[in-house]
């Protein structure tokens, strides 16, 4: 029997006062500042620079950065709420903020030394965007087969190679780049480096023309004899695989949040449209068939939210969360695709055209099953734990 003095645990979706305030302020911001730009940014495949400034102004580009470095001093769960609310309106803006917080800042907080923290965190909180460069043309799911090399020379490392698919690359100033310094040692040669935009030998290559999240930039990174000081190593030499695994394990909860927000956004749109649209002399939301479809969408959103919040709260509590993170990502991304598809159906012909917002959500949903570990890789993680292998 539990001790009667034990306080009951709060329900998973109950938010503290500061969590509620943050969620409301991001929700208001997304409606006022993001929504008017969504279509244009998607069409031009470009994130608005003015919007990026406002994201910094709102203080959500450094959610977990300690206050002494100019950040919000928040939790991982706060980042998840921010990504969810932004993605409800635009998943492209959601992922920009997600990569900044749950990958780049997360890695620096965890693995950076005092110099990294004091030099990088104030910039990331105030004005600099971060990007996370792991994937390459030949190494996606098998990320540790990366071919980018770093060679030690005097008091520097010289990096050569190419990264592909790097989110935020167009806007970023600070790049976390993974290179192997000792290929004979396999993944134990992988090392994480902080590389600044403008470093000689480092250029941003081709920008991808994508199906969805079009306003989020995705580019190639090219390193040709790019020399970085030894102080650019984040964490220990040869321990980059740990930096990568551990940040991605957490980062995928952020993708779960992005997909949760998208699924909620599709439901929001479906509710308001079906209340307006009239057929057979009444609003289509009055047909029970439509009501059941909306209800099913809501059940899926709630289940996704429970999975995402549970994984994030476990992470903040310092408890194991690996398979919960994999579950929340695969489930929320499948729900996002399903809900966006259902929203299109409920919009009828209007669902199929760009004048209405739901076809974009459908395109945006697809990425959730691909990046930060494809759905098959999430299933592999879950199955390994089930089978103890
Ligand atoms: C828009 C976008 C943004 C991205 N942003 C970033 C970023 O910021 N930083 C970064 O480093 N990377 C980024 N990526 C890369 C992304 O993480 C990879 O695309 C992803 O990990 C999949 O790798 P791949 O594309 O090489 O596919 P592959 O690994 O070639 O996979 C192809 C198919 O094979 C399946 N498969 C592969 N191996 C197995 C296996 N062992 N068992 C079962 N099935 C398997 C996969 O599930 C998938 O269905 C981004 C990608 C995109 C498209």
GROMACS .gro file of C-alpha atoms and ligand atoms in nm:
model
  442
    1UNK     CA    1   0.000   0.000   0.000
    2UNK     CA    2   0.132   0.348  -0.076
    3UNK     CA    3   0.212   0.573   0.215
    4UNK     CA    4  -0.098   0.789   0.281
    5UNK     CA    5   0.134   1.088   0.299
    6UNK     CA    6   0.240   1.031  -0.064
    7UNK     CA    7   0.102   1.310  -0.281
    8UNK     CA    8  -0.093   1.167  -0.575
    9UNK     CA    9   0.095   1.201  -0.902
   10UNK     CA   10  -0.055   1.465  -1.131
   11UNK     CA   11  -0.230   1.345  -1.447
   12UNK     CA   12   0.009   1.328  -1.741
   13UNK     CA   13  -0.154   1.609  -1.938
   14UNK     CA   14  -0.200   1.840  -1.639
   15UNK     CA   15   0.025   2.139  -1.688
   16UNK     CA   16   0.191   2.346  -1.417
   17UNK     CA   17   0.122   2.718  -1.414
   18UNK     CA   18   0.440   2.808  -1.601
   19UNK     CA   19   0.374   2.533  -1.858
   20UNK     CA   20   0.023   2.669  -1.914
   21UNK     CA   21   0.154   3.024  -1.953
   22UNK     CA   22   0.421   2.916  -2.199
   23UNK     CA   23   0.174   2.710  -2.403
   24UNK     CA   24  -0.072   2.998  -2.419
   25UNK     CA   25   0.190   3.253  -2.521
   26UNK     CA   26   0.321   3.026  -2.800
   27UNK     CA   27  -0.035   2.946  -2.911
   28UNK     CA   28  -0.121   3.318  -2.933
   29UNK     CA   29   0.206   3.389  -3.114
   30UNK     CA   30   0.150   3.108  -3.365
   31UNK     CA   31  -0.197   3.237  -3.452
   32UNK     CA   32  -0.099   3.604  -3.471
   33UNK     CA   33   0.250   3.588  -3.621
   34UNK     CA   34   0.293   3.252  -3.793
   35UNK     CA   35  -0.045   3.176  -3.944
   36UNK     CA   36  -0.051   3.477  -4.183
   37UNK     CA   37   0.285   3.366  -4.330
   38UNK     CA   38   0.227   2.992  -4.366
   39UNK     CA   39   0.112   2.979  -4.725
   40UNK     CA   40   0.365   3.225  -4.860
   41UNK     CA   41   0.658   3.059  -4.680
   42UNK     CA   42   0.548   2.720  -4.815
   43UNK     CA   43   0.510   2.850  -5.169
   44UNK     CA   44   0.848   3.024  -5.170
   45UNK     CA   45   1.016   2.751  -4.965
   46UNK     CA   46   1.160   3.018  -4.741
   47UNK     CA   47   1.139   3.091  -4.372
   48UNK     CA   48   1.064   3.457  -4.305
   49UNK     CA   49   1.371   3.627  -4.148
   50UNK     CA   50   1.138   3.865  -3.963
   51UNK     CA   51   0.958   3.566  -3.812
   52UNK     CA   52   1.288   3.415  -3.699
   53UNK     CA   53   1.368   3.741  -3.518
   54UNK     CA   54   1.031   3.723  -3.345
   55UNK     CA   55   1.096   3.362  -3.238
   56UNK     CA   56   1.412   3.483  -3.066
   57UNK     CA   57   1.219   3.777  -2.920
   58UNK     CA   58   0.965   3.540  -2.767
   59UNK     CA   59   1.249   3.353  -2.596
   60UNK     CA   60   1.172   3.013  -2.747
   61UNK     CA   61   1.501   2.961  -2.930
   62UNK     CA   62   1.680   2.879  -2.606
   63UNK     CA   63   1.415   2.715  -2.392
   64UNK     CA   64   1.651   2.505  -2.179
   65UNK     CA   65   1.945   2.744  -2.182
   66UNK     CA   66   2.013   2.858  -1.825
   67UNK     CA   67   1.907   3.213  -1.747
   68UNK     CA   68   2.267   3.317  -1.677
   69UNK     CA   69   2.335   3.260  -2.049
   70UNK     CA   70   2.024   3.452  -2.154
   71UNK     CA   71   1.796   3.151  -2.202
   72UNK     CA   72   1.460   3.051  -2.062
   73UNK     CA   73   1.593   2.818  -1.791
   74UNK     CA   74   1.316   2.575  -1.882
   75UNK     CA   75   1.279   2.200  -1.915
   76UNK     CA   76   1.276   1.958  -2.206
   77UNK     CA   77   0.899   1.936  -2.156
   78UNK     CA   78   0.877   2.313  -2.215
   79UNK     CA   79   1.052   2.263  -2.552
   80UNK     CA   80   0.800   1.992  -2.637
   81UNK     CA   81   0.508   2.227  -2.563
   82UNK     CA   82   0.666   2.498  -2.780
   83UNK     CA   83   0.720   2.260  -3.074
   84UNK     CA   84   0.367   2.120  -3.042
   85UNK     CA   85   0.202   2.463  -3.044
   86UNK     CA   86   0.407   2.599  -3.335
   87UNK     CA   87   0.352   2.282  -3.540
   88UNK     CA   88  -0.023   2.309  -3.486
   89UNK     CA   89  -0.002   2.610  -3.717
   90UNK     CA   90   0.315   2.538  -3.918
   91UNK     CA   91   0.529   2.224  -3.877
   92UNK     CA   92   0.812   2.398  -4.067
   93UNK     CA   93   0.845   2.657  -3.794
   94UNK     CA   94   0.805   2.373  -3.545
   95UNK     CA   95   1.107   2.187  -3.676
   96UNK     CA   96   1.326   2.497  -3.693
   97UNK     CA   97   1.269   2.551  -3.323
   98UNK     CA   98   1.285   2.179  -3.249
   99UNK     CA   99   1.632   2.124  -3.399
  100UNK     CA  100   1.758   2.436  -3.222
  101UNK     CA  101   1.635   2.322  -2.881
  102UNK     CA  102   1.618   1.944  -2.868
  103UNK     CA  103   1.929   1.866  -3.074
  104UNK     CA  104   2.181   2.150  -3.090
  105UNK     CA  105   2.130   2.323  -2.755
  106UNK     CA  106   2.062   1.991  -2.588
  107UNK     CA  107   2.397   1.855  -2.711
  108UNK     CA  108   2.590   2.163  -2.599
  109UNK     CA  109   2.426   2.162  -2.256
  110UNK     CA  110   2.508   1.797  -2.211
  111UNK     CA  111   2.848   1.765  -2.377
  112UNK     CA  112   2.991   2.116  -2.399
  113UNK     CA  113   3.267   2.237  -2.168
  114UNK     CA  114   3.244   2.572  -1.988
  115UNK     CA  115   3.398   2.757  -2.284
  116UNK     CA  116   3.148   2.606  -2.530
  117UNK     CA  117   2.864   2.697  -2.300
  118UNK     CA  118   2.971   3.053  -2.230
  119UNK     CA  119   3.053   3.121  -2.595
  120UNK     CA  120   2.771   2.941  -2.775
  121UNK     CA  121   2.468   2.944  -2.548
  122UNK     CA  122   2.421   3.325  -2.525
  123UNK     CA  123   2.434   3.342  -2.906
  124UNK     CA  124   2.189   3.054  -2.950
  125UNK     CA  125   1.948   3.215  -2.703
  126UNK     CA  126   1.964   3.558  -2.868
  127UNK     CA  127   2.028   3.539  -3.240
  128UNK     CA  128   2.208   3.236  -3.380
  129UNK     CA  129   2.042   2.933  -3.531
  130UNK     CA  130   2.193   2.589  -3.492
  131UNK     CA  131   2.200   2.289  -3.727
  132UNK     CA  132   2.282   1.924  -3.668
  133UNK     CA  133   2.493   1.754  -3.936
  134UNK     CA  134   2.502   1.377  -3.907
  135UNK     CA  135   2.343   1.223  -4.221
  136UNK     CA  136   2.528   1.175  -4.548
  137UNK     CA  137   2.432   1.046  -4.893
  138UNK     CA  138   2.550   0.696  -4.805
  139UNK     CA  139   2.465   0.693  -4.436
  140UNK     CA  140   2.113   0.764  -4.316
  141UNK     CA  141   1.967   0.488  -4.103
  142UNK     CA  142   2.320   0.346  -4.077
  143UNK     CA  143   2.440   0.684  -3.951
  144UNK     CA  144   2.769   0.561  -3.811
  145UNK     CA  145   2.888   0.454  -4.157
  146UNK     CA  146   2.955   0.824  -4.218
  147UNK     CA  147   3.243   0.906  -4.452
  148UNK     CA  148   3.329   1.259  -4.341
  149UNK     CA  149   3.682   1.255  -4.204
  150UNK     CA  150   3.871   1.474  -3.960
  151UNK     CA  151   4.250   1.458  -3.944
  152UNK     CA  152   4.452   1.599  -3.656
  153UNK     CA  153   4.716   1.846  -3.773
  154UNK     CA  154   4.919   2.044  -3.516
  155UNK     CA  155   4.665   2.223  -3.301
  156UNK     CA  156   4.377   2.180  -3.545
  157UNK     CA  157   4.150   1.924  -3.708
  158UNK     CA  158   4.100   1.928  -4.084
  159UNK     CA  159   3.755   1.815  -4.194
  160UNK     CA  160   3.672   1.674  -4.539
  161UNK     CA  161   3.340   1.533  -4.656
  162UNK     CA  162   2.976   1.611  -4.726
  163UNK     CA  163   2.662   1.609  -4.518
  164UNK     CA  164   2.317   1.576  -4.669
  165UNK     CA  165   1.968   1.675  -4.557
  166UNK     CA  166   2.071   1.924  -4.292
  167UNK     CA  167   1.776   2.112  -4.143
  168UNK     CA  168   1.821   2.487  -4.076
  169UNK     CA  169   2.144   2.491  -4.280
  170UNK     CA  170   2.037   2.794  -4.479
  171UNK     CA  171   1.982   3.007  -4.171
  172UNK     CA  172   2.225   2.854  -3.922
  173UNK     CA  173   2.548   3.005  -3.788
  174UNK     CA  174   2.645   2.718  -3.560
  175UNK     CA  175   2.675   2.364  -3.699
  176UNK     CA  176   2.723   2.048  -3.502
  177UNK     CA  177   2.912   1.821  -3.741
  178UNK     CA  178   3.002   1.455  -3.699
  179UNK     CA  179   3.323   1.327  -3.857
  180UNK     CA  180   3.536   1.016  -3.811
  181UNK     CA  181   3.894   1.075  -3.694
  182UNK     CA  182   3.989   0.707  -3.697
  183UNK     CA  183   3.793   0.495  -3.947
  184UNK     CA  184   3.984   0.181  -3.835
  185UNK     CA  185   3.812   0.215  -3.499
  186UNK     CA  186   3.469   0.220  -3.667
  187UNK     CA  187   3.206   0.417  -3.482
  188UNK     CA  188   3.453   0.474  -3.199
  189UNK     CA  189   3.633   0.721  -3.424
  190UNK     CA  190   3.329   0.945  -3.462
  191UNK     CA  191   3.380   1.287  -3.312
  192UNK     CA  192   3.144   1.584  -3.280
  193UNK     CA  193   3.270   1.927  -3.386
  194UNK     CA  194   3.121   2.274  -3.358
  195UNK     CA  195   3.178   2.446  -3.692
  196UNK     CA  196   3.091   2.810  -3.749
  197UNK     CA  197   2.939   2.940  -4.071
  198UNK     CA  198   3.210   3.123  -4.262
  199UNK     CA  199   3.492   2.890  -4.156
  200UNK     CA  200   3.721   2.864  -4.463
  201UNK     CA  201   3.664   2.532  -4.639
  202UNK     CA  202   3.304   2.504  -4.522
  203UNK     CA  203   3.023   2.587  -4.765
  204UNK     CA  204   2.651   2.530  -4.775
  205UNK     CA  205   2.557   2.330  -5.085
  206UNK     CA  206   2.235   2.253  -5.268
  207UNK     CA  207   1.906   2.333  -5.098
  208UNK     CA  208   1.647   2.056  -5.139
  209UNK     CA  209   1.314   2.122  -5.311
  210UNK     CA  210   1.081   1.921  -5.089
  211UNK     CA  211   0.733   1.769  -5.072
  212UNK     CA  212   0.657   1.913  -4.729
  213UNK     CA  213   0.794   2.135  -4.452
  214UNK     CA  214   0.908   2.344  -4.745
  215UNK     CA  215   0.982   2.658  -4.545
  216UNK     CA  216   1.232   2.463  -4.336
  217UNK     CA  217   1.564   2.464  -4.520
  218UNK     CA  218   1.734   2.131  -4.590
  219UNK     CA  219   2.080   2.159  -4.745
  220UNK     CA  220   2.404   1.986  -4.815
  221UNK     CA  221   2.714   2.084  -4.614
  222UNK     CA  222   3.049   2.068  -4.791
  223UNK     CA  223   3.383   2.046  -4.611
  224UNK     CA  224   3.700   2.085  -4.815
  225UNK     CA  225   4.008   2.107  -4.597
  226UNK     CA  226   3.804   2.287  -4.338
  227UNK     CA  227   4.032   2.365  -4.044
  228UNK     CA  228   3.883   2.396  -3.700
  229UNK     CA  229   4.066   2.445  -3.369
  230UNK     CA  230   4.090   2.153  -3.128
  231UNK     CA  231   3.855   2.344  -2.900
  232UNK     CA  232   3.582   2.278  -3.161
  233UNK     CA  233   3.549   1.918  -3.037
  234UNK     CA  234   3.225   1.877  -2.843
  235UNK     CA  235   3.256   1.605  -2.581
  236UNK     CA  236   3.557   1.378  -2.611
  237UNK     CA  237   3.743   1.275  -2.926
  238UNK     CA  238   3.598   0.943  -3.043
  239UNK     CA  239   3.283   0.988  -2.837
  240UNK     CA  240   3.076   1.157  -3.106
  241UNK     CA  241   2.866   0.843  -3.147
  242UNK     CA  242   2.744   0.891  -2.790
  243UNK     CA  243   2.664   1.257  -2.857
  244UNK     CA  244   2.469   1.153  -3.167
  245UNK     CA  245   2.279   0.861  -3.014
  246UNK     CA  246   2.188   1.037  -2.696
  247UNK     CA  247   2.075   1.363  -2.857
  248UNK     CA  248   1.871   1.177  -3.120
  249UNK     CA  249   1.706   0.960  -2.856
  250UNK     CA  250   1.578   1.280  -2.698
  251UNK     CA  251   1.530   1.471  -3.021
  252UNK     CA  252   1.281   1.220  -3.150
  253UNK     CA  253   1.044   1.316  -2.869
  254UNK     CA  254   1.055   1.661  -3.028
  255UNK     CA  255   0.955   1.511  -3.362
  256UNK     CA  256   0.672   1.333  -3.180
  257UNK     CA  257   0.567   1.679  -3.056
  258UNK     CA  258   0.589   1.824  -3.405
  259UNK     CA  259   0.365   1.547  -3.540
  260UNK     CA  260   0.127   1.579  -3.242
  261UNK     CA  261   0.091   1.951  -3.316
  262UNK     CA  262   0.029   1.876  -3.683
  263UNK     CA  263  -0.239   1.617  -3.599
  264UNK     CA  264  -0.408   1.865  -3.363
  265UNK     CA  265  -0.386   2.136  -3.632
  266UNK     CA  266  -0.561   1.906  -3.881
  267UNK     CA  267  -0.836   1.841  -3.626
  268UNK     CA  268  -0.871   2.216  -3.553
  269UNK     CA  269  -0.913   2.286  -3.923
  270UNK     CA  270  -1.158   1.999  -3.971
  271UNK     CA  271  -1.377   2.115  -3.681
  272UNK     CA  272  -1.402   2.474  -3.798
  273UNK     CA  273  -1.461   2.382  -4.164
  274UNK     CA  274  -1.729   2.121  -4.097
  275UNK     CA  275  -1.919   2.367  -3.878
  276UNK     CA  276  -1.922   2.620  -4.162
  277UNK     CA  277  -1.975   2.404  -4.469
  278UNK     CA  278  -2.339   2.334  -4.549
  279UNK     CA  279  -2.477   2.045  -4.754
  280UNK     CA  280  -2.828   1.900  -4.758
  281UNK     CA  281  -2.941   2.218  -4.582
  282UNK     CA  282  -2.723   2.190  -4.273
  283UNK     CA  283  -2.365   2.213  -4.150
  284UNK     CA  284  -2.185   1.891  -4.240
  285UNK     CA  285  -2.071   1.867  -3.873
  286UNK     CA  286  -2.434   1.781  -3.792
  287UNK     CA  287  -2.408   1.450  -3.976
  288UNK     CA  288  -2.323   1.170  -3.739
  289UNK     CA  289  -2.088   1.017  -3.996
  290UNK     CA  290  -1.879   1.334  -3.988
  291UNK     CA  291  -1.899   1.363  -3.609
  292UNK     CA  292  -1.760   1.012  -3.572
  293UNK     CA  293  -1.472   1.095  -3.803
  294UNK     CA  294  -1.390   1.404  -3.595
  295UNK     CA  295  -1.418   1.201  -3.275
  296UNK     CA  296  -1.176   0.940  -3.406
  297UNK     CA  297  -0.927   1.211  -3.497
  298UNK     CA  298  -0.955   1.349  -3.142
  299UNK     CA  299  -0.892   1.005  -2.988
  300UNK     CA  300  -0.576   0.971  -3.195
  301UNK     CA  301  -0.455   1.318  -3.095
  302UNK     CA  302  -0.511   1.244  -2.728
  303UNK     CA  303  -0.327   0.910  -2.750
  304UNK     CA  304  -0.034   1.082  -2.925
  305UNK     CA  305  -0.027   1.354  -2.663
  306UNK     CA  306  -0.012   1.099  -2.380
  307UNK     CA  307   0.277   0.918  -2.548
  308UNK     CA  308   0.470   1.237  -2.624
  309UNK     CA  309   0.417   1.395  -2.282
  310UNK     CA  310   0.503   1.072  -2.105
  311UNK     CA  311   0.831   1.036  -2.294
  312UNK     CA  312   0.921   1.402  -2.229
  313UNK     CA  313   0.831   1.385  -1.861
  314UNK     CA  314   1.031   1.063  -1.819
  315UNK     CA  315   1.329   1.235  -1.980
  316UNK     CA  316   1.301   1.533  -1.745
  317UNK     CA  317   1.266   1.297  -1.448
  318UNK     CA  318   1.593   1.127  -1.543
  319UNK     CA  319   1.414   0.794  -1.598
  320UNK     CA  320   1.468   0.559  -1.894
  321UNK     CA  321   1.264   0.677  -2.191
  322UNK     CA  322   1.419   0.513  -2.498
  323UNK     CA  323   1.134   0.294  -2.607
  324UNK     CA  324   0.869   0.547  -2.500
  325UNK     CA  325   1.044   0.803  -2.726
  326UNK     CA  326   1.043   0.558  -3.018
  327UNK     CA  327   0.675   0.478  -2.956
  328UNK     CA  328   0.570   0.841  -2.937
  329UNK     CA  329   0.748   0.927  -3.261
  330UNK     CA  330   0.614   0.640  -3.468
  331UNK     CA  331   0.261   0.674  -3.333
  332UNK     CA  332   0.234   1.053  -3.354
  333UNK     CA  333   0.374   1.057  -3.708
  334UNK     CA  334   0.124   0.794  -3.823
  335UNK     CA  335  -0.159   0.985  -3.657
  336UNK     CA  336  -0.041   1.308  -3.821
  337UNK     CA  337  -0.062   1.150  -4.164
  338UNK     CA  338  -0.400   0.992  -4.089
  339UNK     CA  339  -0.553   1.309  -3.946
  340UNK     CA  340  -0.423   1.529  -4.226
  341UNK     CA  341  -0.568   1.281  -4.476
  342UNK     CA  342  -0.904   1.275  -4.295
  343UNK     CA  343  -0.905   1.656  -4.281
  344UNK     CA  344  -0.865   1.664  -4.659
  345UNK     CA  345  -1.160   1.427  -4.696
  346UNK     CA  346  -1.373   1.645  -4.471
  347UNK     CA  347  -1.284   1.956  -4.673
  348UNK     CA  348  -1.398   1.776  -4.991
  349UNK     CA  349  -1.266   1.944  -5.308
  350UNK     CA  350  -1.140   2.234  -5.100
  351UNK     CA  351  -0.912   1.993  -4.919
  352UNK     CA  352  -0.727   1.928  -5.239
  353UNK     CA  353  -0.631   2.284  -5.325
  354UNK     CA  354  -0.366   2.516  -5.189
  355UNK     CA  355  -0.612   2.788  -5.100
  356UNK     CA  356  -0.703   2.582  -4.793
  357UNK     CA  357  -0.450   2.475  -4.531
  358UNK     CA  358  -0.498   2.100  -4.507
  359UNK     CA  359  -0.320   1.974  -4.820
  360UNK     CA  360  -0.003   2.131  -4.678
  361UNK     CA  361  -0.046   1.948  -4.349
  362UNK     CA  362  -0.075   1.622  -4.543
  363UNK     CA  363   0.250   1.696  -4.728
  364UNK     CA  364   0.419   1.803  -4.404
  365UNK     CA  365   0.311   1.489  -4.219
  366UNK     CA  366   0.519   1.256  -4.434
  367UNK     CA  367   0.853   1.366  -4.292
  368UNK     CA  368   0.765   1.247  -3.942
  369UNK     CA  369   0.813   0.887  -4.053
  370UNK     CA  370   1.153   0.960  -4.204
  371UNK     CA  371   1.382   1.192  -4.008
  372UNK     CA  372   1.550   1.130  -3.672
  373UNK     CA  373   1.513   0.759  -3.740
  374UNK     CA  374   1.264   0.612  -3.988
  375UNK     CA  375   0.961   0.424  -3.860
  376UNK     CA  376   1.138   0.092  -3.924
  377UNK     CA  377   1.423   0.207  -3.703
  378UNK     CA  378   1.179   0.304  -3.427
  379UNK     CA  379   1.019  -0.040  -3.453
  380UNK     CA  380   1.364  -0.194  -3.428
  381UNK     CA  381   1.430  -0.003  -3.103
  382UNK     CA  382   1.095  -0.109  -2.956
  383UNK     CA  383   1.138  -0.472  -3.064
  384UNK     CA  384   1.493  -0.491  -2.920
  385UNK     CA  385   1.360  -0.388  -2.583
  386UNK     CA  386   1.068  -0.633  -2.605
  387UNK     CA  387   1.292  -0.923  -2.691
  388UNK     CA  388   1.582  -0.820  -2.469
  389UNK     CA  389   1.819  -0.837  -2.767
  390LIG     C1  390   1.357   1.703  -4.467
  390LIG     C2  391   1.468   1.627  -4.401
  390LIG     C3  392   1.538   1.687  -4.298
  390LIG     C4  393   1.644   1.619  -4.238
  390LIG     N1  394   1.718   1.680  -4.140
  390LIG     C5  395   1.832   1.623  -4.096
  390LIG     C6  396   1.921   1.693  -4.009
  390LIG     O1  397   1.895   1.806  -3.969
  390LIG     N2  398   2.036   1.632  -3.974
  390LIG     C7  399   2.069   1.507  -4.015
  390LIG     O2  400   2.177   1.460  -3.978
  390LIG     N3  401   1.988   1.437  -4.097
  390LIG     C8  402   1.870   1.492  -4.139
  390LIG     N4  403   1.787   1.424  -4.224
  390LIG     C9  404   1.823   1.289  -4.266
  390LIG    C10  405   1.730   1.183  -4.209
  390LIG     O3  406   1.755   1.164  -4.074
  390LIG    C11  407   1.749   1.056  -4.294
  390LIG     O4  408   1.689   1.081  -4.419
  390LIG    C12  409   1.686   0.935  -4.228
  390LIG     O5  410   1.758   0.898  -4.115
  390LIG    C13  411   1.677   0.816  -4.324
  390LIG     O6  412   1.797   0.792  -4.388
  390LIG     P1  413   1.802   0.772  -4.547
  390LIG     O7  414   1.730   0.887  -4.607
  390LIG     O8  415   1.942   0.751  -4.586
  390LIG     O9  416   1.716   0.644  -4.573
  390LIG     P2  417   1.771   0.487  -4.567
  390LIG    O10  418   1.848   0.472  -4.442
  390LIG    O11  419   1.835   0.456  -4.697
  390LIG    O12  420   1.636   0.412  -4.554
  390LIG    C14  421   1.552   0.379  -4.666
  390LIG    C15  422   1.448   0.278  -4.621
  390LIG    O13  423   1.511   0.159  -4.573
  390LIG    C16  424   1.464   0.128  -4.444
  390LIG     N5  425   1.573   0.066  -4.365
  390LIG    C17  426   1.703   0.104  -4.358
  390LIG     N6  427   1.770   0.024  -4.275
  390LIG    C18  428   1.681  -0.066  -4.226
  390LIG    C19  429   1.688  -0.175  -4.135
  390LIG     N7  430   1.802  -0.208  -4.073
  390LIG     N8  431   1.575  -0.247  -4.111
  390LIG    C20  432   1.459  -0.215  -4.171
  390LIG     N9  433   1.445  -0.112  -4.257
  390LIG    C21  434   1.555  -0.039  -4.285
  390LIG    C22  435   1.423   0.261  -4.383
  390LIG    O14  436   1.331   0.244  -4.277
  390LIG    C23  437   1.363   0.332  -4.504
  390LIG    O15  438   1.230   0.291  -4.518
  390LIG    C24  439   1.677   1.490  -4.281
  390LIG    C25  440   1.604   1.429  -4.386
  390LIG    C26  441   1.503   1.498  -4.446
  390LIG    C27  442   1.430   1.432  -4.560
   0.00000   0.00000   0.00000
